[in-house]
Amino acid sequence: MLNIDLTGMKAIVTGGSRGIGRQISLTLANCGADVAILYAFNAEAAREVESEIINKGKKVLIFKCNVSDEDGVKRTVDEIYAEFKKIDILVNNAGITKDNLILRLSSDEWDKVLETNLKGAFLMTKHVLRYMLKDRFGRIVNISSVVGLTGNIGQANYVSSKAGLIGLTKAIALEYGTRNINANVIAPGFIDTKMTKSLPEKIKEEFLKRVANKRIGKPEDIANVTAFLVSPLASYITGATIIIDGGLSLG
Ligand code: NDP
């Protein structure tokens, strides 16, 4: 039986307080890692994940940190390193949507989504890399979306940010592969979280019709593959995009 053992590893998960990021944090902790969780507004949700991880006997840190603010990112990453003494894993998961057709999309809606989803991942990577390079080890997973590959109506800003993450990941893989730092993308399909709960029922039904596995994805479907990608089992995978969508993007 395959066993994912992350004992002794130190991880940062952005947006680790809710939805997919929450499950990634819990799964990494279940596999033995200590986890630092970054969130934007909802302290209560972050504290709930914190107690769940403490109950597992693992170390957990929570930080209110807007990933698009470079000073805050640098300060937070420095604090995490001071506490953990190393950073092995970075999961850039924080993401938002502000949907509109291009003709109605404001430049503010464009900027906010690009700043959180793409610039946030860049800033986190830049500041975490300083420490990963020192230790000559790093595993970075960027949470994109299948719409970054296929496009989507009403999501030009989101789609662009998610496609950008795929390019960013390949650049990291090429620049730092020689230092044992691997970077990969997970492109989820339709996953059951607060982000998708707000979609109208009719749109959800339309999506489900196109999913070959005929079910909505669970945060666990994403978290399990994240744990695999940061584990020794995946040490020869870098620059890859793993689609986890039950076949949604096939048809
Ligand atoms: P949720 O809306 O459930 O959670 C988003 C998380 O990101 C929260 O923890 C939130 O913190 C945090 N966050 C938002 N903005 C910032 C910021 N500026 N700085 C730091 N943290 C921030 O999202 P999901 O779990 O659904 O999505 C997680 C990722 O997966 C996103 O990148 C999303 O684009 C991607 N994805 C999701 C899919 C889905 O079907 N759900 C499909 C494809 C991709 P707070 O609560 O404090 O605001």
Short mmCIF file of N, CA and C in Angstrom, two decimals, residues 31 130 152 227:
data_model
loop_
_atom_site.label_atom_id
_atom_site.label_comp_id
_atom_site.label_asym_id
_atom_site.label_seq_id
_atom_site.Cartn_x
_atom_site.Cartn_y
_atom_site.Cartn_z
N CYS A 31 -0.93 13.79 7.04
CA CYS A 31 0.26 13.07 6.52
C CYS A 31 1.50 13.38 7.34
N ARG A 130 13.31 32.34 -1.24
CA ARG A 130 14.57 32.72 -0.56
C ARG A 130 14.97 31.65 0.44
N ASN A 152 -13.74 30.54 -20.21
CA ASN A 152 -15.12 30.46 -19.71
C ASN A 152 -15.81 31.80 -19.92
N ALA A 227 -1.13 16.37 -1.69
CA ALA A 227 -0.24 15.62 -0.78
C ALA A 227 0.71 14.74 -1.58
#
